[in-house]
Each structure stands twice: as C-alpha cells, then as structure tokens.
CSV table of C-alpha atoms in Angstrom, one decimal:
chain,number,residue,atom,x,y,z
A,1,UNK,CA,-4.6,-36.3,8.2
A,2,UNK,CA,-5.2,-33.0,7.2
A,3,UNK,CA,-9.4,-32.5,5.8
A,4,UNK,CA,-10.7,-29.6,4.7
A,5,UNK,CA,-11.7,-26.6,2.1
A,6,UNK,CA,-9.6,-24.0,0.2
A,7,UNK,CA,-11.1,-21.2,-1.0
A,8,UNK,CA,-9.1,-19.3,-3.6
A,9,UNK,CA,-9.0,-18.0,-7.4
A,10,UNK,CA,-7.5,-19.8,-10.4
A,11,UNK,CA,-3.9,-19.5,-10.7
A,12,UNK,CA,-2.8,-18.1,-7.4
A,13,UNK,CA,0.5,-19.1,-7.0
A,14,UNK,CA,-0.4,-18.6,-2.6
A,15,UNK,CA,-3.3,-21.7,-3.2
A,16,UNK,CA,-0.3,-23.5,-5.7
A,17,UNK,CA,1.6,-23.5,-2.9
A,18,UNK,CA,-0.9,-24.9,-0.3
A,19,UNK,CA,-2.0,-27.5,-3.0
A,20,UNK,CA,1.5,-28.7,-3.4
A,21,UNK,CA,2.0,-29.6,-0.1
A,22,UNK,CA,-1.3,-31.3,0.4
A,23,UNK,CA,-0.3,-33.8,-2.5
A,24,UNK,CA,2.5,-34.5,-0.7
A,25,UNK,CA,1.3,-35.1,2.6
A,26,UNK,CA,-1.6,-36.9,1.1
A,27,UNK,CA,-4.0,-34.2,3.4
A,28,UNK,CA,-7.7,-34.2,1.9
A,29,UNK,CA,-8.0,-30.4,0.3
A,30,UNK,CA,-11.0,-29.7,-1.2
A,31,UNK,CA,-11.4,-26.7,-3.8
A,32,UNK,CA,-14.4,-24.4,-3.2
A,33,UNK,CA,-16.4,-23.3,-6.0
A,34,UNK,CA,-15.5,-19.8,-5.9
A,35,UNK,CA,-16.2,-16.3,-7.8
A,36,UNK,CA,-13.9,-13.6,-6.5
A,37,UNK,CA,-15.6,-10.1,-5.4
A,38,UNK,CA,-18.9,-12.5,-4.7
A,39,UNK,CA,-17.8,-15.6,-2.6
A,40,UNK,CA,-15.5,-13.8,-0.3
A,41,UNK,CA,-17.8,-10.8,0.2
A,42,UNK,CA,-20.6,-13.2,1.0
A,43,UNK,CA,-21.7,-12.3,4.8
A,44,UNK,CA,-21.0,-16.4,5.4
A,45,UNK,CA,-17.8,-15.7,3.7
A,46,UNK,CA,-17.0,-12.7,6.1
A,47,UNK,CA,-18.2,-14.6,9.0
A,48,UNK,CA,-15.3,-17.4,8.4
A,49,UNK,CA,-13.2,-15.0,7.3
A,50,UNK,CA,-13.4,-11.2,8.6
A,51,UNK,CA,-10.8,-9.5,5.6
A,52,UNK,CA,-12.5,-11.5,2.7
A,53,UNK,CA,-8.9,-12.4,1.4
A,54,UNK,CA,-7.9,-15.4,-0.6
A,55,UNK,CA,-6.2,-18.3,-0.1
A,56,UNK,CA,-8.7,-19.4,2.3
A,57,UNK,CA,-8.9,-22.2,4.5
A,58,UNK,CA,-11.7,-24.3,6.6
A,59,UNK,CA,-11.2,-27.5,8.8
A,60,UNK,CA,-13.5,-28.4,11.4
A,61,UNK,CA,-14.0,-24.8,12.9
A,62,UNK,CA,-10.8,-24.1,12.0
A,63,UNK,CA,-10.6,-21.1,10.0
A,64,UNK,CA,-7.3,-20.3,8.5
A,65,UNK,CA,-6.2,-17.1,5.8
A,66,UNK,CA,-2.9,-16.8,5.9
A,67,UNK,CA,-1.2,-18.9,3.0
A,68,UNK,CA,2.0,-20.2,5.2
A,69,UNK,CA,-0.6,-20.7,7.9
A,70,UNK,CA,-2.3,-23.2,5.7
A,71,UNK,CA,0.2,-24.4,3.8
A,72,UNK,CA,1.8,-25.5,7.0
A,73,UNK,CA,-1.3,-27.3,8.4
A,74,UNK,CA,-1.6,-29.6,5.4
A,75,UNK,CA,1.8,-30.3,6.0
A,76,UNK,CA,3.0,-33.1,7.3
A,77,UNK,CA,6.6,-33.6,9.3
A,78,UNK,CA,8.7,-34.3,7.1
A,79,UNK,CA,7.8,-31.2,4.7
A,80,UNK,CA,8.2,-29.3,7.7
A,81,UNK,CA,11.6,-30.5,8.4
A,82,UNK,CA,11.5,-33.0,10.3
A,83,UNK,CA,12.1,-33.6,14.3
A,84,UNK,CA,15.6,-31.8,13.5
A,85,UNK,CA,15.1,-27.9,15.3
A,86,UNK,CA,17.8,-26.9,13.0
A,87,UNK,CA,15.9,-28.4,10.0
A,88,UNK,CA,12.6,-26.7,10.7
A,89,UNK,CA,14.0,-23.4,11.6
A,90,UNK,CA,16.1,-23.7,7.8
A,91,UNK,CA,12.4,-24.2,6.5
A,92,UNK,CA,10.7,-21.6,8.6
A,93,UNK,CA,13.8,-19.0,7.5
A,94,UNK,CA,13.0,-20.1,3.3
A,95,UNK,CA,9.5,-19.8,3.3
A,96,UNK,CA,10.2,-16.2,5.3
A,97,UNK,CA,12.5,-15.4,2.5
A,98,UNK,CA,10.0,-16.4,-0.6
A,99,UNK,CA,7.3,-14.2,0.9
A,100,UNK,CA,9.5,-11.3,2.4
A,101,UNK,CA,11.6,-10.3,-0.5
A,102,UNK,CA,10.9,-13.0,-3.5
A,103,UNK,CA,7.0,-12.1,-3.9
A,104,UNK,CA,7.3,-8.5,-3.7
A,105,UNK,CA,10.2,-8.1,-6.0
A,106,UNK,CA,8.4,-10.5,-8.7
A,107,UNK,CA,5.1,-8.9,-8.2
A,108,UNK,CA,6.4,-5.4,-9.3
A,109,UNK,CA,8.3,-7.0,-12.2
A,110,UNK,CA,5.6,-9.5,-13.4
A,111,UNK,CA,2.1,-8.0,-12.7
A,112,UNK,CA,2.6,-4.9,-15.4
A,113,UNK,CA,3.6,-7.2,-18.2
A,114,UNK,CA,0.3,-8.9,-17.5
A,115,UNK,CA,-1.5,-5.5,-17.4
A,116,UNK,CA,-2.4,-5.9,-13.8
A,117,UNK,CA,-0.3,-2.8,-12.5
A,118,UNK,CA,1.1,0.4,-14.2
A,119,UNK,CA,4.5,0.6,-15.2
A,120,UNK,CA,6.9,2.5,-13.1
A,121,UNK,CA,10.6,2.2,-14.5
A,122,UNK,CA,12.3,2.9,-11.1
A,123,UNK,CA,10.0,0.4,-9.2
A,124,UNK,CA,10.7,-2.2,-12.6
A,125,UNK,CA,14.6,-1.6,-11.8
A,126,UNK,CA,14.6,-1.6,-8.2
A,127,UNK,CA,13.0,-5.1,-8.2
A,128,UNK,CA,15.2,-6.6,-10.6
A,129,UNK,CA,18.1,-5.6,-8.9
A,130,UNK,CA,17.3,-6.7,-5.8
A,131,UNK,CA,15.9,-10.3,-7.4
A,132,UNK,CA,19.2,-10.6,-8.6
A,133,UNK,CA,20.5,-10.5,-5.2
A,134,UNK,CA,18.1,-12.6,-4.0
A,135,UNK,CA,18.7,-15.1,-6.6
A,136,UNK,CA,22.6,-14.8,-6.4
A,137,UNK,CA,22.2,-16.0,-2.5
A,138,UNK,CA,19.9,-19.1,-3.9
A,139,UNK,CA,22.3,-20.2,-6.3
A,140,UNK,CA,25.3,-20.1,-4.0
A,141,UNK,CA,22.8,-22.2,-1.7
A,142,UNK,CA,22.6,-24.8,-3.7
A,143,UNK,CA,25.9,-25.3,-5.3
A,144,UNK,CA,26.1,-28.6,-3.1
A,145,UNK,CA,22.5,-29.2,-2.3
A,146,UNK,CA,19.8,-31.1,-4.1
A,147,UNK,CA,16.7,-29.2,-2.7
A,148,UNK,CA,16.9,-26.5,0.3
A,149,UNK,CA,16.6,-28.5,3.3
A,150,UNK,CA,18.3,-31.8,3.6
A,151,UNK,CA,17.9,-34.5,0.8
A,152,UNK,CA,14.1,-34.4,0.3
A,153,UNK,CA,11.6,-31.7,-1.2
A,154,UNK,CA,10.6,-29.8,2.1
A,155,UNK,CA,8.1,-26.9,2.3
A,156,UNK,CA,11.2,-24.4,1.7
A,157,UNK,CA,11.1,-25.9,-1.6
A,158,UNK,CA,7.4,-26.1,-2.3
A,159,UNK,CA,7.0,-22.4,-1.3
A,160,UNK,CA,9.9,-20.6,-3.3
A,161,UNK,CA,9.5,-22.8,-6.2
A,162,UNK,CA,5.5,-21.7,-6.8
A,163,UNK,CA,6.8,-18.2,-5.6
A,164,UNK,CA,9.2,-18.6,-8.3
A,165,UNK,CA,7.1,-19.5,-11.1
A,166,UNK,CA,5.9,-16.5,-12.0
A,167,UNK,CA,9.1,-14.8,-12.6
A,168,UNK,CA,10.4,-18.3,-14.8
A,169,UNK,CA,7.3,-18.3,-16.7
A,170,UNK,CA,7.4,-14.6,-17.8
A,171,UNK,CA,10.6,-12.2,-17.8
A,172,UNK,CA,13.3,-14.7,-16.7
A,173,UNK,CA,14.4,-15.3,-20.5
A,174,UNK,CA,17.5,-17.7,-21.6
A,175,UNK,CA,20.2,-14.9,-20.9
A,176,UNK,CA,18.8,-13.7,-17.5
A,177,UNK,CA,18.8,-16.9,-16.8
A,178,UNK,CA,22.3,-18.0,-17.4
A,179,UNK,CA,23.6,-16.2,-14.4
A,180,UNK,CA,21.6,-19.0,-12.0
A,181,UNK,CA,22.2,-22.6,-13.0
A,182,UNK,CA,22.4,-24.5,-9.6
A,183,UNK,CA,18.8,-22.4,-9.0
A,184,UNK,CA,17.5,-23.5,-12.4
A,185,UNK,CA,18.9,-27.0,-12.2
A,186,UNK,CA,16.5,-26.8,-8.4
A,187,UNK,CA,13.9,-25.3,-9.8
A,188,UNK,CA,13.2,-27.6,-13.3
A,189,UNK,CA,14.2,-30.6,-10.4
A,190,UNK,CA,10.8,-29.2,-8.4
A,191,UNK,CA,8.8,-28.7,-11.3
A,192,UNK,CA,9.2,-31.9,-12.8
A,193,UNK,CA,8.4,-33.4,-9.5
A,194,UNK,CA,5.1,-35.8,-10.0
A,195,UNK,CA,2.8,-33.6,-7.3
A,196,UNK,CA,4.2,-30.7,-8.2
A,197,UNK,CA,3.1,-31.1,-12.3
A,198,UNK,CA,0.0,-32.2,-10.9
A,199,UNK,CA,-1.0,-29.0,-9.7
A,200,UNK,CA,1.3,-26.5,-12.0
A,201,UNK,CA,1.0,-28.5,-14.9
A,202,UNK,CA,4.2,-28.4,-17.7
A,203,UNK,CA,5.9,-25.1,-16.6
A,204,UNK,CA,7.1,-23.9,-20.1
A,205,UNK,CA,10.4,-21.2,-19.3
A,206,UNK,CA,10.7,-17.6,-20.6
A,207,UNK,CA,12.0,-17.3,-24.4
A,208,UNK,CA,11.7,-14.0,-24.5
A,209,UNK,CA,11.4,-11.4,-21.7
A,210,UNK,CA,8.0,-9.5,-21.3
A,211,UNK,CA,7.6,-6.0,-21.2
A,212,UNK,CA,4.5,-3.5,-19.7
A,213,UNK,CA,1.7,-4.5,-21.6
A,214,UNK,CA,0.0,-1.4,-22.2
A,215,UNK,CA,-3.0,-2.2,-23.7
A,216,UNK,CA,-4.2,-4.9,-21.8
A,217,UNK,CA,-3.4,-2.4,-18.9
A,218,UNK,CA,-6.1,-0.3,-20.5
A,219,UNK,CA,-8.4,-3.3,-21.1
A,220,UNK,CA,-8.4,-4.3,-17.8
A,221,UNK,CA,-8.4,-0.3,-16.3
A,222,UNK,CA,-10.7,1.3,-18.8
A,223,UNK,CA,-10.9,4.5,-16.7
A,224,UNK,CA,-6.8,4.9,-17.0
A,225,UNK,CA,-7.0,6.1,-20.8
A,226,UNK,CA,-8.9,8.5,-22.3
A,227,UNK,CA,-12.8,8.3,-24.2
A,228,UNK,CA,-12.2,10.2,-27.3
A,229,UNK,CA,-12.7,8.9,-30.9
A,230,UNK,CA,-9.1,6.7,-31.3
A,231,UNK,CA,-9.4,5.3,-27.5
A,232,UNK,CA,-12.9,4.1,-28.4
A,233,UNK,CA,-11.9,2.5,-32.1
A,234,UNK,CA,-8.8,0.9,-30.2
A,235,UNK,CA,-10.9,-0.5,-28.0
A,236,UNK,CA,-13.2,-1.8,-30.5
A,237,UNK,CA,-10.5,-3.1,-32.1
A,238,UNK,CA,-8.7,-5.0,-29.5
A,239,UNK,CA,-12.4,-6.4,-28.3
A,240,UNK,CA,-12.4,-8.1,-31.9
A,241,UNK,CA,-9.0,-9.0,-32.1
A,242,UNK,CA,-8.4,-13.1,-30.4
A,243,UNK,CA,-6.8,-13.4,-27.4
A,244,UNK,CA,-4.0,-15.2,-27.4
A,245,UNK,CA,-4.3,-18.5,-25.3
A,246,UNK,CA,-2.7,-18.7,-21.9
A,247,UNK,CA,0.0,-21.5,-21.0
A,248,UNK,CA,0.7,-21.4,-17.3
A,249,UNK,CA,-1.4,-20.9,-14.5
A,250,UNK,CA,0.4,-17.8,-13.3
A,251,UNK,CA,-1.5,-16.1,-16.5
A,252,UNK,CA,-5.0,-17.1,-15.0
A,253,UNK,CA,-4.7,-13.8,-13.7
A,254,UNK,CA,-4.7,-11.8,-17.3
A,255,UNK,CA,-7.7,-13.0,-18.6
A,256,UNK,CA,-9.6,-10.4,-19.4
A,257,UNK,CA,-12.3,-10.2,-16.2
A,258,UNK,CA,-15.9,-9.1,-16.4
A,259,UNK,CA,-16.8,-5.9,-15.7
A,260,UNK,CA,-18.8,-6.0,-12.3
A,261,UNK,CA,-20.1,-3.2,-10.4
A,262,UNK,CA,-18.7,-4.4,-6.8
A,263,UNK,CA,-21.1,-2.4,-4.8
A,264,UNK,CA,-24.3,-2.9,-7.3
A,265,UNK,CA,-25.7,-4.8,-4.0
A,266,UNK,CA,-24.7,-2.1,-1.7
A,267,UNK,CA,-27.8,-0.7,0.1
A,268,UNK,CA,-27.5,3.1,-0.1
A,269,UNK,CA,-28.0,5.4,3.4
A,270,UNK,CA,-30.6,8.1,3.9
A,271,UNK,CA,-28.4,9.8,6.5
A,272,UNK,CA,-24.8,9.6,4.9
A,273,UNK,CA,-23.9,10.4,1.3
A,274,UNK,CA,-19.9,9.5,0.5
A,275,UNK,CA,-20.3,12.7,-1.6
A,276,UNK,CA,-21.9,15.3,0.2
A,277,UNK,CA,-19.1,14.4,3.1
A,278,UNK,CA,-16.1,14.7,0.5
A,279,UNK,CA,-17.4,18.1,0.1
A,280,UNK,CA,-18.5,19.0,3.4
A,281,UNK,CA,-14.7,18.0,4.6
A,282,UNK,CA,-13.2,20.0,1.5
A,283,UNK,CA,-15.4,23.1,1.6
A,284,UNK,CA,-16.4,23.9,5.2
A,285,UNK,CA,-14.2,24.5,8.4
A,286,UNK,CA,-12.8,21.5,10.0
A,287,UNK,CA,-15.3,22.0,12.9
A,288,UNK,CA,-18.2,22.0,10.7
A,289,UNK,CA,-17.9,18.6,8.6
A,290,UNK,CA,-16.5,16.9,11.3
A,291,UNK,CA,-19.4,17.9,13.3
A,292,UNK,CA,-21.9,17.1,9.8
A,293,UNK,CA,-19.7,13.5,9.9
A,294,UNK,CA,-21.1,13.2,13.4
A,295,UNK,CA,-25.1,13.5,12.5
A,296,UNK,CA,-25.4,12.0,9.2
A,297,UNK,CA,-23.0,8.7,10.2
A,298,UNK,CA,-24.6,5.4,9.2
A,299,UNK,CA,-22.6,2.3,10.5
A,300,UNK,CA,-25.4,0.1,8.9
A,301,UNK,CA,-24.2,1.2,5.0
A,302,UNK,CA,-21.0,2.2,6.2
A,303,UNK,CA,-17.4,1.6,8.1
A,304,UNK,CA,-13.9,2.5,8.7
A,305,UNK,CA,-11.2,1.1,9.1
A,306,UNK,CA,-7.6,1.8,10.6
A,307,UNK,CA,-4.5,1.0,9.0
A,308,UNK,CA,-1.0,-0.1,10.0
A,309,UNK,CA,2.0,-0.6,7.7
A,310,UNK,CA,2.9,-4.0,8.4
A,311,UNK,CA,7.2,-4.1,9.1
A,312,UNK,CA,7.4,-7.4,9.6
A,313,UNK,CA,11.6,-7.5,9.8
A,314,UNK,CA,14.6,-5.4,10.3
A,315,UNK,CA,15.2,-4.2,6.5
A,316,UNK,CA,11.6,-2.7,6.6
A,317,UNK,CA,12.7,0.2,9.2
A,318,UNK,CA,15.7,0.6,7.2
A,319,UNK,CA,13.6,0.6,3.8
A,320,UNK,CA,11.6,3.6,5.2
A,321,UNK,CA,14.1,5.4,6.9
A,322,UNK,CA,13.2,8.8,4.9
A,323,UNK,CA,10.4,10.2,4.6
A,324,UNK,CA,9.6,10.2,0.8
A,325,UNK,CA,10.1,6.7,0.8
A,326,UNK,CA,7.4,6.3,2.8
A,327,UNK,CA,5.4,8.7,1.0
A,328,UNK,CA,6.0,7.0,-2.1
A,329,UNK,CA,4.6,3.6,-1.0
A,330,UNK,CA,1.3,5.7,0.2
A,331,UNK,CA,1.3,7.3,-3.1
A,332,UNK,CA,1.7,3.9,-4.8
A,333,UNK,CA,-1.1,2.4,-3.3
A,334,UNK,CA,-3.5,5.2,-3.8
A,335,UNK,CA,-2.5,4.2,-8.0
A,336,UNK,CA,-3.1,1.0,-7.5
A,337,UNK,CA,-7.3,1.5,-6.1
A,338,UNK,CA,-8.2,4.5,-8.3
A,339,UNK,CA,-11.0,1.7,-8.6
A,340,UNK,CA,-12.2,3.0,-5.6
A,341,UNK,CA,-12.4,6.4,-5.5
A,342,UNK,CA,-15.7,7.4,-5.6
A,343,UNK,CA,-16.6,4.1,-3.1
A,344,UNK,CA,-13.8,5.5,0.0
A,345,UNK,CA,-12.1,8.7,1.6
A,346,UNK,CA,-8.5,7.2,2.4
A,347,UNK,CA,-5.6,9.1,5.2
A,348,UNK,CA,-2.6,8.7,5.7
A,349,UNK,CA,-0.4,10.3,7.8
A,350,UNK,CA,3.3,9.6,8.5
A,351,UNK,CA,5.1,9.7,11.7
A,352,UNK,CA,8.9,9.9,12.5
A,353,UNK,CA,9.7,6.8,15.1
A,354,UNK,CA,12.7,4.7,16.1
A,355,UNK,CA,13.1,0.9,15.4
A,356,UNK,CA,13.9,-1.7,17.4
A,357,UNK,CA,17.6,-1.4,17.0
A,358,UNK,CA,17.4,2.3,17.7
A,359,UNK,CA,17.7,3.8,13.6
A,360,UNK,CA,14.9,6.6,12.6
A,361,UNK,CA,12.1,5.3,10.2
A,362,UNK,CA,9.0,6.0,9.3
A,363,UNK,CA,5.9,4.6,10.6
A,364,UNK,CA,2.4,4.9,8.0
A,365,UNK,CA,-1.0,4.6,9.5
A,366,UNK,CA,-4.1,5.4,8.1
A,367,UNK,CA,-7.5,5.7,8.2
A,368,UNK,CA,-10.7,4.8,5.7
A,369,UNK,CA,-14.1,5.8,5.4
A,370,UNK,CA,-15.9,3.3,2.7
A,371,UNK,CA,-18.7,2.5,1.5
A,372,UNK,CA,-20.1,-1.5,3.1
A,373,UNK,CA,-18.9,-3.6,6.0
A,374,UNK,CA,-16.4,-5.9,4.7
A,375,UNK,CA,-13.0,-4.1,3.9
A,376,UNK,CA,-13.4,-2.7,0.4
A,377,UNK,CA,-10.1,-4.2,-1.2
A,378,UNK,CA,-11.4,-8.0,-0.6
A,379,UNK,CA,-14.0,-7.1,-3.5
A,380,UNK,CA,-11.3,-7.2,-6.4
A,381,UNK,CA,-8.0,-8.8,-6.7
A,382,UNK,CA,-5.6,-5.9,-7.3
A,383,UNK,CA,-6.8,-4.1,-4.8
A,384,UNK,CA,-6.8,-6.9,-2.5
A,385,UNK,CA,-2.7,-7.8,-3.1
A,386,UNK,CA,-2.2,-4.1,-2.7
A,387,UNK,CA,-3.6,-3.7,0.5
A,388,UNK,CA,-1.8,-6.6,2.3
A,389,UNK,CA,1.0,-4.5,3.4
A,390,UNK,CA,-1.5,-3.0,6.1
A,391,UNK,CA,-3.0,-4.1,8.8
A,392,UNK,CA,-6.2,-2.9,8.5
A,393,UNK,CA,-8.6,-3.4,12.3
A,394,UNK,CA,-12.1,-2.4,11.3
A,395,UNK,CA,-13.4,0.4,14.0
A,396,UNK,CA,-16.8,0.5,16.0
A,397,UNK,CA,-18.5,2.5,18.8
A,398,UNK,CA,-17.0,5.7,19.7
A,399,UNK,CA,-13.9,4.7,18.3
A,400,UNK,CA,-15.5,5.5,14.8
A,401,UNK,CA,-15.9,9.2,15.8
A,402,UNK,CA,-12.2,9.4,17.8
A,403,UNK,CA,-10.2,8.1,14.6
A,404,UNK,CA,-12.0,9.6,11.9
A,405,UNK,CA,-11.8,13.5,13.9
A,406,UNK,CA,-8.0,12.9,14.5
A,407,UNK,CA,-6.7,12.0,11.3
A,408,UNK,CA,-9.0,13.8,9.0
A,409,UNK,CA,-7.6,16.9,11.0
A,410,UNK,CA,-4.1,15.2,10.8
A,411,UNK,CA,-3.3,14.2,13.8
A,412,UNK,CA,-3.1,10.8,15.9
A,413,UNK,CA,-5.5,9.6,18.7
A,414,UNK,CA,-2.7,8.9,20.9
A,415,UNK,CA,-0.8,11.9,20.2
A,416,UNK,CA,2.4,10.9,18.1
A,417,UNK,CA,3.9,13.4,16.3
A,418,UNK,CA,2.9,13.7,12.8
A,419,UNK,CA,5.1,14.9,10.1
A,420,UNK,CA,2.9,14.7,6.6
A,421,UNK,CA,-0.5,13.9,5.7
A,422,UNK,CA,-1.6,12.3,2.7
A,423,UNK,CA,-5.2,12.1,0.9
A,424,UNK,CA,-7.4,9.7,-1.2
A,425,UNK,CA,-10.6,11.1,-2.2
C-alpha cells in the first residue's frame, strides 16, 4: 500500500485529484504543512523537487511532481483499470483528455472570474467553444455508461470529475447546463460518491454564471490599475468592505493572498546588477553587453534557464501552425508574470519547423535570465500555472554564456532558423 507525503496548496483541484484516489485505494497520503512561495522554494524543497511546483509527492526516496504521476501511484488496480489492456489504455486516454484540453479550456474561462487572470474576450470564447465540444463528446460517452470505464469509478473518472469541478462550480449555470445531462447525471453520480465528498466536500452547482471580476483582479494585481486619488479610495473601500465567504474548494484560490516580497531573502551580487544589464543590452552594441554579461556574471545570485514549448500531441502542431498564434501564446505569458519584471530578462524566439506528420508549425523556445536559483515562477501560483506549458532545463557552465549570447542576439545555439524574436524586460 501506497505511504507517503503530498505537498500542495489548498484547493488545487491537481492534489483533489491525487487525494481522491488515495481514499479509494486506501494508500496512506499524508498532507504537508505547506506555505506556497516559502515551502517549495526551501533549498530542501528544491533538493526533492528541482522546479518547486505543486502537487508534490514523497515516498521512500521516491520523489514524484507530476499530478497523473502521483495520482497513479496511490492508485491501486482496479482504479487503473484493471488487468484488461483495453481497460487501462481507456483510462490512460481520459485522464489524457482532462489534462490536454479540459484544464486548459476551464482555466481561461474560470480563473478571470476569480480575479486570478485578465480578461481577454477572444481567449473567454475560444475556450467555451471548444469546452462545448469537449463536453458534447462526454455526453455522447456516457449515454449508456454509468462511469467512463467499465461499471466502477476508475481514475478516468476521479481525474475529469475534480478537472471538472471548477467549471460546475462557477460559470456552468442551469441553462449551460441543459445541453449535458448524461455528463451531469456522471458527474453529481461522482460527487456524491462517499470518498469523493470526503475530500471536495458538498459541491454546490452554478446558479448564475460568473463574469471577470475586475476588481478583485486589481486586489490581487495592484500594479495593473492606476495610483491616483479614485484608485486609492477604491481600494480603501473594497479593503473595508467583507468578503464574501467561499463555498467550494476550487475558490481557495481567490482569497485575497498576502502581499510577500518573493525575493526579500534573495542575497544581492556585487558583480551583476539585473538593471545595469537591461541597460547595458538596450543601450550599447551587442558586442559590448554581451561582452559586460560575460565579466559581471554571478551564478551564485543568479541563473538561466532554457525554455521549450511543451507539444505534447498532434493538435498542438496544428494549433501553432502560424506564426501569430504562436506569438500570441508568448505574448500571453509575458501578461500573465508582469510580477516579474524587474526580477528577469525573458527571450523568445520563434522558429518555422515541420511536425511529425509532415504540416508547418511553429516551434517557441526561450531563454531567461533571473534573479535566484530555483526557477522564478515556482515562487507564486500564477506564475507557476503559466509557465507549465514550457519545459524549462536550468543552464550551467559554459552553456550559460553560449545560450544567453545566441538568443539575446536572436539567434539559436544550434543554428535553426529563426523567424521573430520576442522580449520581456
């Protein structure tokens, strides 16, 4: 039987999922008392766990961060489908689905009616419109079936249903709804489930569909609005006014956070200033500041990183098949760590490619210059979800110099063509 920790936050639906499985296969999951931005950036932490993300997961040496990873490990056979091929290859293909196009879709909808992301009306749309898709192939699924796979609650189940939650919980009201009933009949049936209430609680549905919630956007991104005389008696005003209380675990996430200074325990460099390279690299001739990089460096206070856009399946090549798409998500990301401006030099640079089957796409790789060893998105949790659509490989040695001198000149250290550049400073 399964024995260990989990690190995570309150309310991650990634950890609901984990936890949900462990009550049903009876494995021994502990909960870690655990601060985000201070546990995970903990050099014990970092040791366990290089990327400082969350859901985390320790058994006996085993060190584990990836939720499906974990999630599976507690499992036990039968959640996993069984000694049937065909029956663990249906799970394997759900929980694939949740993660691959449920979470991303709900993420963009959800998060900006809790104030955790800035609005955007075409990302809003796109996501609904492809939920409904997604949802429309659920709900033909299970016009004969009692759960996903076979006649028993399975990990398919346990992993789209707290994927799900979210989405049930906030913007899927009555008349969205209506559209879905052999998915709704699934998903109150998995709710209501003994160790799934255990760990979700009551899951109360969507009356009335949520919309961008500006001002706890601005509560919870002070630096997005502006400081004048209104701003600051709005402010005021909404610091008196009582919160409403949260419900569902899913809202864990909107509670209005302290505000911490991530790097207050960052030990500044005498050789390399974040500041005086931004302007060396912005002001002087290539030559020069790559050469001023070169003698001021510090890899005690400082690090960078390489980054890889993660296409994890066909549609992803056929998602970024033109270049402003790709741009876009760049763009996007940079939005979504304005956080981390001042702390990081970010870029990007795009490259024309073909995919496995042959198609053109393109390919986004990046590079980052940032304050502190661990990666800097691991010390908040925005920045964190962000991020995951990178691979991010954390350089050393010469490599340090070779990466940083070919993309902040735009090019690539092995010489692929590149056919934009993009900046974050």
């Amino acid at each position: 039987m399964a024995s260990g920790t989990l690190y995570t936050y309150s309310g991650s639906f990634r950890a609901n999922k984990i936890l949900v499985a462990a009550a049903y296969s009876g494995a021994n999951v502990t909960v870690a008392d655990f601060e985000y931005g201070k546990t995970n950036t903990s050099a014990d932490f970092l040791k366990k766990f290089p990327l400082g993300r969350v859901p985390a997961y320790e058994s006996n040496g085993l060190c584990l961060s990836e939720s499906d990873a974990i999630a599976q490990y507690v499992s036990n056979d039968a959640l996993l489908g069984g000694k049937d091929s065909a029956n663990q290859a249906s799970v394997r293909e759900y929980i694939s689905f949740a993660e691959n196009e449920i979470v991303p879709s709900a993420c963009a909808w959800v998060y900006p009616t809790l104030g955790l992301r800035q609005y955007n009306k075409q990302e809003t749309d796109n996501a609904m419109a492809h939920l409904k898709k997604c949802l429309t192939k659920l709900n033909n699924d299970l016009l004969t079936r009692t759960f996903l796979v076979g006649e028993r609650v399975t990990l398919a189940d346990i992993t789209l249903c707290t994927s799900l939650v979210m989405l049930y919980v906030q913007v899927m009201d009555s008349k969205f709804r209506e559209a879905f009933g052999n998915l709704n009949r699934w998903f109150t049936t998995c709710v209501n489930q003994p160790n799934f209430k255990k760990v979700l609680g009551d899951i109360k549905l969507c009356e009335k569909m949520a919309t961008f919630d500006n001002k706890r956007y601005q509560e919870l991104h002070p630096k997005a609005g502006g400081k004048g005389k209104k701003t600051e008696e709005k402010a005021k005003k909404t610091k008196e006014a009582k919160p409403k209380p949260q419900e569902q675990p899913i809202e864990e996430a909107a509670k209005e956070p302290k505000k911490v200074d991530h790097f207050k325990d960052w030990k500044k460099s005498d050789k390399f200033n974040m500041d005086a390279w931004k302007t060396e690299y912005a002001n002087e001739e290539l030559s020069d500041s790559l050469k001023w990089f070169d003698e001021h460096w510090d890899p005690e206070a400082f690090a960078v990183y390489h980054a890889q856009y993660r296409f994890e399946k066909d549609s992803d090549y056929e998602t970024y098949n033109l270049e402003f798409l790709a741009t876009n998500l760049v763009r996007g990301f940079y939005q979504r760590i304005e956080g981390l401006r001042k702390h990081c030099h970010i870029v990007f640079l795009f490259h024309e490619k073909k995919s496995p089957k042959g198609a053109k796409y393109y390919d986004m790789t990046g590079c980052i210059i940032q304050k502190a060893q661990p990666l800097c998105f691991s010390y908040d949790e925005i920045w964190n979800e962000f991020s995951q659509s990178f691979t991010w490989t954390k350089l050393g040695g010469a490599d340090v110099n070779k990466y940083v001198k070919a993309y902040f000149s735009g090019e690539h250290p092995d010489g692929t063509d590149v056919v934009n550049f993009d900046e974050f400073r």
